[in-house]
Amino acid sequence: TLFSAEEVSKHNTPGDAWVVIDGGVYDVSKFADEHPGGPEVLLEWAGKDATFPFRDLPHSDNAASILAAFRIGDVCGEEEYEDFQDTLQTRLKAGEGALAQHHREKYDIDLSKAIVPQIPKLGAKYNTWINEAIPGTIILFGPAWMEVFTRTKWWVVPLFWGPVIATLLALRVVWFGLTPGAVSLFALGVFFWMFFEYSLHRFVYHWVPPPNAVCNILHFLLHGAHHLIPMDGDRLVAPPLLAIALIIPLFPSMLLTPWPVFTAFWPGFGCGYMAYDLTHYFIHHTHPTNAWARTVKSNHMKHHYKDHDKYYGVSTPFFDYVFGTI
């Protein structure tokens, strides 16, 4: 499909952003908030030829693959534009088809089918494949009833954990009082979560599995799927059962914690977790306006699209600075 430069120039707003790169026209409206450099960088070039900044700044092969999915046509003269105008849906399908073809030819993965049953054939290619992100969503297992359990709305996190944390805090206040020591323990719990979050992301989520089917599938369900489909809004927060499973190693410490400490420290830990999971959702799906939130979002987008071995902190970059992963 061919577009005139005048037509492209009309698509220059956050909800309707087209750019031109090497003569190709790309509808990047849905990707603006995911852009590693921040949406404002991408939107600065909306409706314009962005070939120079795209080529001048380093972009990975994965960035080029993602870009291909948003291609809707090419720039042309006015006469050609009149002759070759087509529907937007057709153009989008063409871009998605190019990306699907890439995954099929390079990895023998059919993105239109259930992904988990195909993972065993990836072998040693698995760790490269999960970092070739695709827009949209995928089918994990196949049957609709199974897919339901792979999706979690963001509001499930406060709905499930909020009452648990509130009950523990209420018990603390009623039984032991709201003392300075309790406030300090709560703050310490939040800080401990920050360290736990960083460690979990770096050493568990980014554990490199050996090239066998079982380990690859386990890692994919734990975290790999998120790197493959980072824009899937229903697969950004942890289902309660998964969250509970991930803190099983902490159960002995919880059982040994005296009740006055338990009802202050662990609610702080839980609040830190909720802040983390909700932050993770909203930095993927909103456009932050304050400087701190924009920094957090920018770091996380860099983790997804620029360097998967850095920027492990999601809710805060504190431990990335401490351990030199930023």
CSV table of N, CA, C and O in Angstrom, one decimal, residues 125-244:
chain,number,residue,atom,x,y,z
A,125,LYS,N,18.3,-22.8,20.8
A,125,LYS,CA,17.8,-21.6,20.3
A,125,LYS,C,16.8,-20.8,21.2
A,125,LYS,O,16.5,-19.7,21.0
A,126,TYR,N,16.4,-21.5,22.2
A,126,TYR,CA,15.3,-21.0,23.1
A,126,TYR,C,15.7,-19.6,23.6
A,126,TYR,O,14.9,-18.7,23.6
A,127,ASN,N,16.9,-19.5,24.2
A,127,ASN,CA,17.2,-18.2,24.9
A,127,ASN,C,17.3,-17.0,23.9
A,127,ASN,O,17.1,-15.9,24.3
A,128,THR,N,17.6,-17.3,22.7
A,128,THR,CA,17.6,-16.2,21.7
A,128,THR,C,16.2,-15.9,21.2
A,128,THR,O,15.8,-14.7,21.1
A,129,TRP,N,15.4,-16.9,21.1
A,129,TRP,CA,14.0,-16.8,20.6
A,129,TRP,C,13.2,-15.9,21.5
A,129,TRP,O,12.4,-15.1,21.0
A,130,ILE,N,13.2,-16.2,22.8
A,130,ILE,CA,12.3,-15.5,23.7
A,130,ILE,C,12.6,-14.0,23.7
A,130,ILE,O,11.8,-13.2,24.1
A,131,ASN,N,13.8,-13.5,23.3
A,131,ASN,CA,14.1,-12.1,23.3
A,131,ASN,C,13.8,-11.5,22.0
A,131,ASN,O,14.2,-10.3,21.8
A,132,GLU,N,13.2,-12.2,21.0
A,132,GLU,CA,12.8,-11.6,19.8
A,132,GLU,C,11.3,-11.2,20.0
A,132,GLU,O,10.4,-11.9,19.5
A,133,ALA,N,11.0,-10.2,20.7
A,133,ALA,CA,9.7,-9.8,21.1
A,133,ALA,C,8.8,-9.6,19.9
A,133,ALA,O,9.2,-9.1,18.9
A,134,ILE,N,7.5,-9.9,20.2
A,134,ILE,CA,6.5,-9.7,19.2
A,134,ILE,C,5.3,-8.8,19.8
A,134,ILE,O,5.1,-8.9,21.0
A,135,PRO,N,4.7,-8.0,19.0
A,135,PRO,CA,3.5,-7.3,19.5
A,135,PRO,C,2.3,-8.2,19.7
A,135,PRO,O,2.3,-9.2,19.1
A,136,GLY,N,1.4,-7.8,20.5
A,136,GLY,CA,0.1,-8.5,20.6
A,136,GLY,C,0.3,-9.7,21.6
A,136,GLY,O,1.0,-9.6,22.6
A,137,THR,N,-0.4,-10.8,21.3
A,137,THR,CA,-0.5,-11.9,22.2
A,137,THR,C,-0.3,-13.2,21.5
A,137,THR,O,-0.1,-13.2,20.3
A,138,ILE,N,-0.2,-14.3,22.2
A,138,ILE,CA,-0.1,-15.6,21.7
A,138,ILE,C,-1.0,-16.6,22.4
A,138,ILE,O,-1.5,-16.3,23.5
A,139,ILE,N,-1.1,-17.8,21.8
A,139,ILE,CA,-1.8,-18.9,22.5
A,139,ILE,C,-0.8,-19.7,23.2
A,139,ILE,O,0.2,-20.1,22.5
A,140,LEU,N,-0.9,-20.0,24.5
A,140,LEU,CA,0.1,-20.8,25.2
A,140,LEU,C,-0.2,-22.3,25.1
A,140,LEU,O,0.7,-23.0,24.6
A,141,PHE,N,-1.3,-22.7,25.5
A,141,PHE,CA,-1.6,-24.2,25.5
A,141,PHE,C,-2.6,-24.7,24.4
A,141,PHE,O,-2.5,-25.8,24.0
A,142,GLY,N,-3.5,-23.8,24.0
A,142,GLY,CA,-4.5,-24.2,23.0
A,142,GLY,C,-5.9,-24.2,23.5
A,142,GLY,O,-6.7,-23.2,23.1
A,143,PRO,N,-6.4,-25.1,24.3
A,143,PRO,CA,-7.8,-25.1,24.8
A,143,PRO,C,-8.2,-23.8,25.5
A,143,PRO,O,-7.4,-23.3,26.3
A,144,ALA,N,-9.3,-23.3,25.2
A,144,ALA,CA,-9.8,-22.0,25.8
A,144,ALA,C,-9.8,-22.1,27.3
A,144,ALA,O,-9.4,-21.1,27.9
A,145,TRP,N,-10.2,-23.2,27.8
A,145,TRP,CA,-10.3,-23.3,29.3
A,145,TRP,C,-9.0,-23.2,30.0
A,145,TRP,O,-8.8,-22.7,31.1
A,146,MET,N,-7.9,-23.6,29.3
A,146,MET,CA,-6.6,-23.5,29.8
A,146,MET,C,-6.0,-22.1,29.7
A,146,MET,O,-5.3,-21.6,30.6
A,147,GLU,N,-6.3,-21.4,28.6
A,147,GLU,CA,-5.8,-20.1,28.3
A,147,GLU,C,-6.3,-19.1,29.4
A,147,GLU,O,-5.7,-18.2,29.8
A,148,VAL,N,-7.5,-19.4,29.9
A,148,VAL,CA,-8.1,-18.5,31.0
A,148,VAL,C,-7.2,-18.4,32.2
A,148,VAL,O,-7.0,-17.3,32.7
A,149,PHE,N,-6.6,-19.5,32.5
A,149,PHE,CA,-5.7,-19.6,33.7
A,149,PHE,C,-4.3,-19.0,33.4
A,149,PHE,O,-3.5,-18.9,34.4
A,150,THR,N,-4.0,-18.6,32.2
A,150,THR,CA,-2.7,-18.0,31.9
A,150,THR,C,-2.8,-16.4,31.9
A,150,THR,O,-1.9,-15.8,31.7
A,151,ARG,N,-4.0,-15.9,32.2
A,151,ARG,CA,-4.3,-14.5,32.1
A,151,ARG,C,-4.7,-14.0,33.5
A,151,ARG,O,-5.5,-14.6,34.1
A,152,THR,N,-4.1,-12.8,33.9
A,152,THR,CA,-4.5,-12.2,35.2
A,152,THR,C,-4.6,-10.7,35.0
A,152,THR,O,-3.7,-10.0,34.5
A,153,LYS,N,-5.8,-10.2,35.3
A,153,LYS,CA,-6.0,-8.7,35.2
A,153,LYS,C,-5.2,-8.0,36.4
A,153,LYS,O,-5.0,-8.6,37.4
A,154,TRP,N,-4.8,-6.8,36.1
A,154,TRP,CA,-4.0,-6.1,37.1
A,154,TRP,C,-4.7,-5.9,38.4
A,154,TRP,O,-4.0,-6.0,39.5
A,155,TRP,N,-6.0,-5.8,38.4
A,155,TRP,CA,-6.7,-5.5,39.7
A,155,TRP,C,-6.8,-6.7,40.6
A,155,TRP,O,-7.2,-6.6,41.7
A,156,VAL,N,-6.5,-7.9,40.0
A,156,VAL,CA,-6.5,-9.1,40.9
A,156,VAL,C,-5.5,-9.0,42.0
A,156,VAL,O,-5.7,-9.5,43.1
A,157,VAL,N,-4.3,-8.3,41.7
A,157,VAL,CA,-3.3,-8.2,42.7
A,157,VAL,C,-3.7,-7.5,44.0
A,157,VAL,O,-3.7,-8.0,45.1
A,158,PRO,N,-4.3,-6.3,43.9
A,158,PRO,CA,-4.7,-5.6,45.1
A,158,PRO,C,-6.0,-6.3,45.7
A,158,PRO,O,-6.2,-6.3,46.9
A,159,LEU,N,-6.8,-6.8,44.8
A,159,LEU,CA,-8.0,-7.5,45.3
A,159,LEU,C,-7.7,-8.7,46.1
A,159,LEU,O,-8.4,-9.0,47.2
A,160,PHE,N,-6.7,-9.5,45.8
A,160,PHE,CA,-6.3,-10.7,46.5
A,160,PHE,C,-5.5,-10.3,47.7
A,160,PHE,O,-5.7,-10.8,48.8
A,161,TRP,N,-4.4,-9.6,47.5
A,161,TRP,CA,-3.4,-9.3,48.5
A,161,TRP,C,-3.7,-8.2,49.5
A,161,TRP,O,-3.3,-8.2,50.6
A,162,GLY,N,-4.5,-7.2,49.0
A,162,GLY,CA,-4.9,-6.1,49.8
A,162,GLY,C,-5.5,-6.5,51.1
A,162,GLY,O,-5.1,-6.0,52.2
A,163,PRO,N,-6.6,-7.3,51.1
A,163,PRO,CA,-7.2,-7.7,52.4
A,163,PRO,C,-6.3,-8.5,53.3
A,163,PRO,O,-6.4,-8.4,54.6
A,164,VAL,N,-5.4,-9.3,52.8
A,164,VAL,CA,-4.4,-10.1,53.6
A,164,VAL,C,-3.5,-9.1,54.3
A,164,VAL,O,-3.3,-9.2,55.6
A,165,ILE,N,-3.0,-8.1,53.6
A,165,ILE,CA,-2.1,-7.2,54.2
A,165,ILE,C,-2.8,-6.3,55.2
A,165,ILE,O,-2.3,-6.0,56.3
A,166,ALA,N,-4.0,-5.8,54.9
A,166,ALA,CA,-4.8,-5.0,55.7
A,166,ALA,C,-5.1,-5.7,57.1
A,166,ALA,O,-5.1,-5.1,58.1
A,167,THR,N,-5.5,-7.0,57.0
A,167,THR,CA,-5.8,-7.8,58.2
A,167,THR,C,-4.6,-7.9,59.1
A,167,THR,O,-4.7,-7.7,60.3
A,168,LEU,N,-3.4,-8.2,58.5
A,168,LEU,CA,-2.2,-8.3,59.4
A,168,LEU,C,-1.9,-6.9,60.0
A,168,LEU,O,-1.5,-6.9,61.2
A,169,LEU,N,-2.0,-5.8,59.3
A,169,LEU,CA,-1.7,-4.5,59.9
A,169,LEU,C,-2.7,-4.2,61.0
A,169,LEU,O,-2.4,-3.6,62.0
A,170,ALA,N,-4.0,-4.6,60.7
A,170,ALA,CA,-5.0,-4.3,61.8
A,170,ALA,C,-4.7,-5.1,63.0
A,170,ALA,O,-4.8,-4.5,64.2
A,171,LEU,N,-4.3,-6.3,62.9
A,171,LEU,CA,-3.9,-7.1,64.0
A,171,LEU,C,-2.7,-6.5,64.8
A,171,LEU,O,-2.7,-6.5,66.0
A,172,ARG,N,-1.8,-6.0,64.0
A,172,ARG,CA,-0.6,-5.4,64.7
A,172,ARG,C,-1.1,-4.2,65.5
A,172,ARG,O,-0.7,-4.0,66.7
A,173,VAL,N,-1.9,-3.3,64.9
A,173,VAL,CA,-2.4,-2.1,65.7
A,173,VAL,C,-3.2,-2.5,66.9
A,173,VAL,O,-3.0,-1.9,68.0
A,174,VAL,N,-4.1,-3.5,66.7
A,174,VAL,CA,-5.0,-3.8,67.8
A,174,VAL,C,-4.3,-4.5,69.0
A,174,VAL,O,-4.5,-4.3,70.2
A,175,TRP,N,-3.4,-5.5,68.6
A,175,TRP,CA,-2.7,-6.3,69.6
A,175,TRP,C,-1.4,-5.7,70.2
A,175,TRP,O,-1.1,-5.8,71.4
A,176,PHE,N,-0.7,-5.0,69.3
A,176,PHE,CA,0.6,-4.5,69.8
A,176,PHE,C,0.8,-3.0,69.7
A,176,PHE,O,1.9,-2.5,70.1
A,177,GLY,N,-0.1,-2.3,69.0
A,177,GLY,CA,0.0,-0.9,68.9
A,177,GLY,C,0.8,-0.4,67.7
A,177,GLY,O,1.6,-1.2,67.2
A,178,LEU,N,0.6,0.8,67.3
A,178,LEU,CA,1.3,1.4,66.2
A,178,LEU,C,2.5,2.1,66.7
A,178,LEU,O,2.4,3.4,67.0
A,179,THR,N,3.6,1.5,66.9
A,179,THR,CA,4.7,2.0,67.6
A,179,THR,C,5.8,2.4,66.5
A,179,THR,O,5.7,2.0,65.4
A,180,PRO,N,6.7,3.3,66.9
A,180,PRO,CA,7.8,3.6,65.9
A,180,PRO,C,8.5,2.3,65.5
A,180,PRO,O,9.0,2.3,64.3
A,181,GLY,N,8.7,1.4,66.4
A,181,GLY,CA,9.3,0.1,66.0
A,181,GLY,C,8.5,-0.6,64.9
A,181,GLY,O,9.1,-1.2,64.0
A,182,ALA,N,7.2,-0.6,65.0
A,182,ALA,CA,6.4,-1.2,64.0
A,182,ALA,C,6.5,-0.5,62.6
A,182,ALA,O,6.6,-1.2,61.6
A,183,VAL,N,6.6,0.8,62.6
A,183,VAL,CA,6.8,1.6,61.4
A,183,VAL,C,8.1,1.2,60.8
A,183,VAL,O,8.3,1.0,59.5
A,184,SER,N,9.1,1.1,61.6
A,184,SER,CA,10.5,0.8,61.1
A,184,SER,C,10.5,-0.7,60.5
A,184,SER,O,11.1,-0.9,59.5
A,185,LEU,N,9.8,-1.6,61.2
A,185,LEU,CA,9.7,-2.9,60.7
A,185,LEU,C,9.0,-3.0,59.3
A,185,LEU,O,9.4,-3.7,58.4
A,186,PHE,N,7.9,-2.2,59.2
A,186,PHE,CA,7.2,-2.1,57.9
A,186,PHE,C,8.1,-1.6,56.8
A,186,PHE,O,8.2,-2.2,55.7
A,187,ALA,N,8.8,-0.5,57.1
A,187,ALA,CA,9.8,0.0,56.1
A,187,ALA,C,10.9,-1.0,55.8
A,187,ALA,O,11.3,-1.1,54.6
A,188,LEU,N,11.3,-1.7,56.7
A,188,LEU,CA,12.4,-2.7,56.5
A,188,LEU,C,11.8,-3.8,55.6
A,188,LEU,O,12.5,-4.4,54.7
A,189,GLY,N,10.5,-4.2,55.8
A,189,GLY,CA,9.9,-5.2,54.9
A,189,GLY,C,9.8,-4.7,53.5
A,189,GLY,O,10.1,-5.5,52.6
A,190,VAL,N,9.5,-3.4,53.3
A,190,VAL,CA,9.5,-2.9,51.9
A,190,VAL,C,10.9,-3.0,51.3
A,190,VAL,O,11.0,-3.4,50.2
A,191,PHE,N,11.9,-2.6,52.1
A,191,PHE,CA,13.2,-2.6,51.6
A,191,PHE,C,13.7,-4.0,51.3
A,191,PHE,O,14.3,-4.3,50.2
A,192,PHE,N,13.3,-5.0,52.1
A,192,PHE,CA,13.7,-6.4,51.8
A,192,PHE,C,13.0,-6.8,50.6
A,192,PHE,O,13.6,-7.6,49.8
A,193,TRP,N,11.7,-6.4,50.3
A,193,TRP,CA,11.1,-6.8,49.0
A,193,TRP,C,11.9,-6.2,47.9
A,193,TRP,O,12.1,-6.9,46.9
A,194,MET,N,12.4,-5.0,47.9
A,194,MET,CA,13.2,-4.4,46.8
A,194,MET,C,14.4,-5.3,46.5
A,194,MET,O,14.7,-5.6,45.3
A,195,PHE,N,15.1,-5.8,47.6
A,195,PHE,CA,16.2,-6.7,47.3
A,195,PHE,C,15.7,-8.0,46.8
A,195,PHE,O,16.3,-8.6,45.9
A,196,PHE,N,14.6,-8.6,47.3
A,196,PHE,CA,14.1,-9.8,46.8
A,196,PHE,C,13.6,-9.7,45.4
A,196,PHE,O,13.9,-10.6,44.6
A,197,GLU,N,13.0,-8.6,45.0
A,197,GLU,CA,12.6,-8.4,43.6
A,197,GLU,C,13.7,-8.4,42.7
A,197,GLU,O,13.7,-9.1,41.6
A,198,TYR,N,14.8,-7.7,43.0
A,198,TYR,CA,16.0,-7.6,42.2
A,198,TYR,C,16.6,-9.0,42.0
A,198,TYR,O,16.9,-9.5,40.9
A,199,SER,N,16.8,-9.7,43.1
A,199,SER,CA,17.4,-11.1,43.1
A,199,SER,C,16.5,-12.1,42.3
A,199,SER,O,17.0,-12.9,41.6
A,200,LEU,N,15.2,-12.0,42.5
A,200,LEU,CA,14.3,-12.9,41.8
A,200,LEU,C,14.4,-12.7,40.3
A,200,LEU,O,14.5,-13.6,39.5
A,201,HIS,N,14.4,-11.4,39.9
A,201,HIS,CA,14.4,-11.1,38.5
A,201,HIS,C,15.7,-11.5,37.9
A,201,HIS,O,15.8,-12.1,36.8
A,202,ARG,N,16.8,-11.2,38.6
A,202,ARG,CA,18.1,-11.5,38.0
A,202,ARG,C,18.5,-12.9,38.0
A,202,ARG,O,19.0,-13.4,37.0
A,203,PHE,N,18.3,-13.6,39.1
A,203,PHE,CA,18.8,-15.0,39.3
A,203,PHE,C,17.8,-16.1,39.0
A,203,PHE,O,18.2,-17.2,38.8
A,204,VAL,N,16.5,-15.8,39.1
A,204,VAL,CA,15.5,-16.8,38.9
A,204,VAL,C,14.8,-16.6,37.5
A,204,VAL,O,14.9,-17.5,36.6
A,205,TYR,N,14.3,-15.4,37.3
A,205,TYR,CA,13.6,-15.1,36.0
A,205,TYR,C,14.6,-15.2,34.9
A,205,TYR,O,14.3,-15.6,33.8
A,206,HIS,N,15.8,-14.7,35.1
A,206,HIS,CA,16.8,-14.7,34.0
A,206,HIS,C,17.9,-15.8,34.2
A,206,HIS,O,19.0,-15.8,33.7
A,207,TRP,N,17.5,-16.9,34.9
A,207,TRP,CA,18.2,-18.1,34.9
A,207,TRP,C,18.2,-18.6,33.4
A,207,TRP,O,17.2,-18.6,32.7
A,208,VAL,N,19.4,-19.0,33.0
A,208,VAL,CA,19.5,-19.6,31.6
A,208,VAL,C,19.4,-21.1,31.7
A,208,VAL,O,20.3,-21.8,32.2
A,209,PRO,N,18.3,-21.6,31.2
A,209,PRO,CA,18.0,-23.0,31.3
A,209,PRO,C,18.9,-23.8,30.4
A,209,PRO,O,19.3,-23.4,29.3
A,210,PRO,N,19.2,-25.1,30.8
A,210,PRO,CA,19.9,-26.0,29.9
A,210,PRO,C,19.0,-26.3,28.7
A,210,PRO,O,17.8,-26.2,28.8
A,211,PRO,N,19.6,-26.6,27.5
A,211,PRO,CA,18.8,-26.7,26.3
A,211,PRO,C,18.0,-28.1,26.3
A,211,PRO,O,18.2,-28.9,25.4
A,212,ASN,N,17.1,-28.2,27.2
A,212,ASN,CA,16.2,-29.4,27.1
A,212,ASN,C,14.8,-28.9,27.3
A,212,ASN,O,14.5,-27.8,27.8
A,213,ALA,N,13.8,-29.8,26.8
A,213,ALA,CA,12.4,-29.4,26.7
A,213,ALA,C,11.8,-28.9,28.0
A,213,ALA,O,11.1,-27.9,28.1
A,214,VAL,N,12.0,-29.7,29.1
A,214,VAL,CA,11.4,-29.5,30.4
A,214,VAL,C,11.9,-28.1,30.9
A,214,VAL,O,11.0,-27.3,31.4
A,215,CYS,N,13.2,-27.9,30.9
A,215,CYS,CA,13.7,-26.6,31.5
A,215,CYS,C,13.2,-25.4,30.7
A,215,CYS,O,12.9,-24.4,31.2
A,216,ASN,N,13.2,-25.5,29.3
A,216,ASN,CA,12.8,-24.4,28.5
A,216,ASN,C,11.3,-24.1,28.7
A,216,ASN,O,10.9,-22.9,28.8
A,217,ILE,N,10.5,-25.1,28.8
A,217,ILE,CA,9.1,-24.9,29.1
A,217,ILE,C,8.9,-24.3,30.4
A,217,ILE,O,8.1,-23.3,30.6
A,218,LEU,N,9.6,-24.8,31.5
A,218,LEU,CA,9.4,-24.2,32.8
A,218,LEU,C,9.8,-22.7,32.8
A,218,LEU,O,9.1,-21.9,33.4
A,219,HIS,N,10.9,-22.4,32.2
A,219,HIS,CA,11.4,-21.0,32.1
A,219,HIS,C,10.4,-20.1,31.3
A,219,HIS,O,10.1,-19.0,31.7
A,220,PHE,N,9.9,-20.7,30.2
A,220,PHE,CA,9.0,-19.9,29.4
A,220,PHE,C,7.7,-19.5,30.2
A,220,PHE,O,7.3,-18.4,30.1
A,221,LEU,N,7.2,-20.5,30.9
A,221,LEU,CA,6.0,-20.2,31.7
A,221,LEU,C,6.3,-19.3,32.9
A,221,LEU,O,5.4,-18.5,33.3
A,222,LEU,N,7.5,-19.3,33.4
A,222,LEU,CA,7.9,-18.5,34.5
A,222,LEU,C,8.1,-17.0,34.1
A,222,LEU,O,7.6,-16.1,34.7
A,223,HIS,N,8.9,-16.8,33.0
A,223,HIS,CA,9.2,-15.5,32.6
A,223,HIS,C,9.5,-15.3,31.1
A,223,HIS,O,9.3,-14.2,30.6
A,224,GLY,N,9.8,-16.4,30.5
A,224,GLY,CA,10.2,-16.2,29.0
A,224,GLY,C,9.0,-15.7,28.2
A,224,GLY,O,9.2,-14.9,27.3
A,225,ALA,N,7.8,-16.1,28.5
A,225,ALA,CA,6.6,-15.6,27.7
A,225,ALA,C,6.5,-14.1,27.8
A,225,ALA,O,6.1,-13.4,26.8
A,226,HIS,N,6.8,-13.5,29.0
A,226,HIS,CA,6.7,-12.1,29.1
A,226,HIS,C,7.7,-11.4,28.2
A,226,HIS,O,7.4,-10.3,27.6
A,227,HIS,N,8.9,-11.9,28.0
A,227,HIS,CA,9.9,-11.3,27.1
A,227,HIS,C,9.5,-11.4,25.7
A,227,HIS,O,9.8,-10.6,24.8
A,228,LEU,N,8.8,-12.5,25.4
A,228,LEU,CA,8.3,-12.7,24.0
A,228,LEU,C,7.1,-11.8,23.7
A,228,LEU,O,7.1,-11.3,22.5
A,229,ILE,N,6.2,-11.6,24.6
A,229,ILE,CA,5.0,-10.8,24.4
A,229,ILE,C,4.9,-9.7,25.5
A,229,ILE,O,3.9,-9.7,26.2
A,230,PRO,N,5.8,-8.8,25.5
A,230,PRO,CA,5.8,-7.8,26.6
A,230,PRO,C,4.6,-6.8,26.5
A,230,PRO,O,4.4,-6.1,27.5
A,231,MET,N,3.9,-6.8,25.5
A,231,MET,CA,2.7,-5.9,25.4
A,231,MET,C,1.4,-6.5,25.7
A,231,MET,O,0.4,-5.9,25.6
A,232,ASP,N,1.4,-7.8,26.1
A,232,ASP,CA,0.2,-8.5,26.4
A,232,ASP,C,-0.2,-8.1,27.8
A,232,ASP,O,0.4,-8.5,28.8
A,233,GLY,N,-1.3,-7.3,27.9
A,233,GLY,CA,-1.7,-6.7,29.2
A,233,GLY,C,-2.2,-7.7,30.2
A,233,GLY,O,-2.2,-7.4,31.4
A,234,ASP,N,-2.6,-8.9,29.8
A,234,ASP,CA,-3.2,-9.9,30.7
A,234,ASP,C,-2.1,-10.8,31.2
A,234,ASP,O,-2.4,-11.8,31.9
A,235,ARG,N,-0.9,-10.6,30.8
A,235,ARG,CA,0.2,-11.5,31.3
A,235,ARG,C,1.4,-10.7,31.8
A,235,ARG,O,2.5,-11.0,31.6
A,236,LEU,N,1.0,-9.7,32.6
A,236,LEU,CA,2.0,-8.8,33.2
A,236,LEU,C,2.2,-8.9,34.7
A,236,LEU,O,3.2,-8.5,35.2
A,237,VAL,N,1.1,-9.3,35.3
A,237,VAL,CA,1.2,-9.5,36.8
A,237,VAL,C,1.1,-10.9,37.1
A,237,VAL,O,0.5,-11.7,36.4
A,238,ALA,N,1.6,-11.3,38.3
A,238,ALA,CA,1.7,-12.7,38.7
A,238,ALA,C,0.3,-13.2,39.2
A,238,ALA,O,-0.3,-12.5,40.1
A,239,PRO,N,-0.2,-14.3,38.7
A,239,PRO,CA,-1.4,-14.9,39.4
A,239,PRO,C,-1.1,-15.2,40.8
A,239,PRO,O,0.1,-15.5,41.2
A,240,PRO,N,-2.0,-15.1,41.7
A,240,PRO,CA,-1.8,-15.3,43.2
A,240,PRO,C,-1.1,-16.6,43.5
A,240,PRO,O,-0.1,-16.7,44.3
A,241,LEU,N,-1.4,-17.7,42.8
A,241,LEU,CA,-0.8,-19.0,43.1
A,241,LEU,C,0.7,-19.0,42.7
A,241,LEU,O,1.5,-19.6,43.4
A,242,LEU,N,1.0,-18.3,41.6
A,242,LEU,CA,2.4,-18.2,41.2
A,242,LEU,C,3.2,-17.4,42.2
A,242,LEU,O,4.3,-17.7,42.6
A,243,ALA,N,2.6,-16.3,42.6
A,243,ALA,CA,3.2,-15.4,43.6
A,243,ALA,C,3.5,-16.2,44.9
A,243,ALA,O,4.6,-16.0,45.5
A,244,ILE,N,2.6,-17.0,45.3
A,244,ILE,CA,2.8,-17.8,46.6
A,244,ILE,C,3.9,-18.8,46.4
A,244,ILE,O,4.8,-19.0,47.2
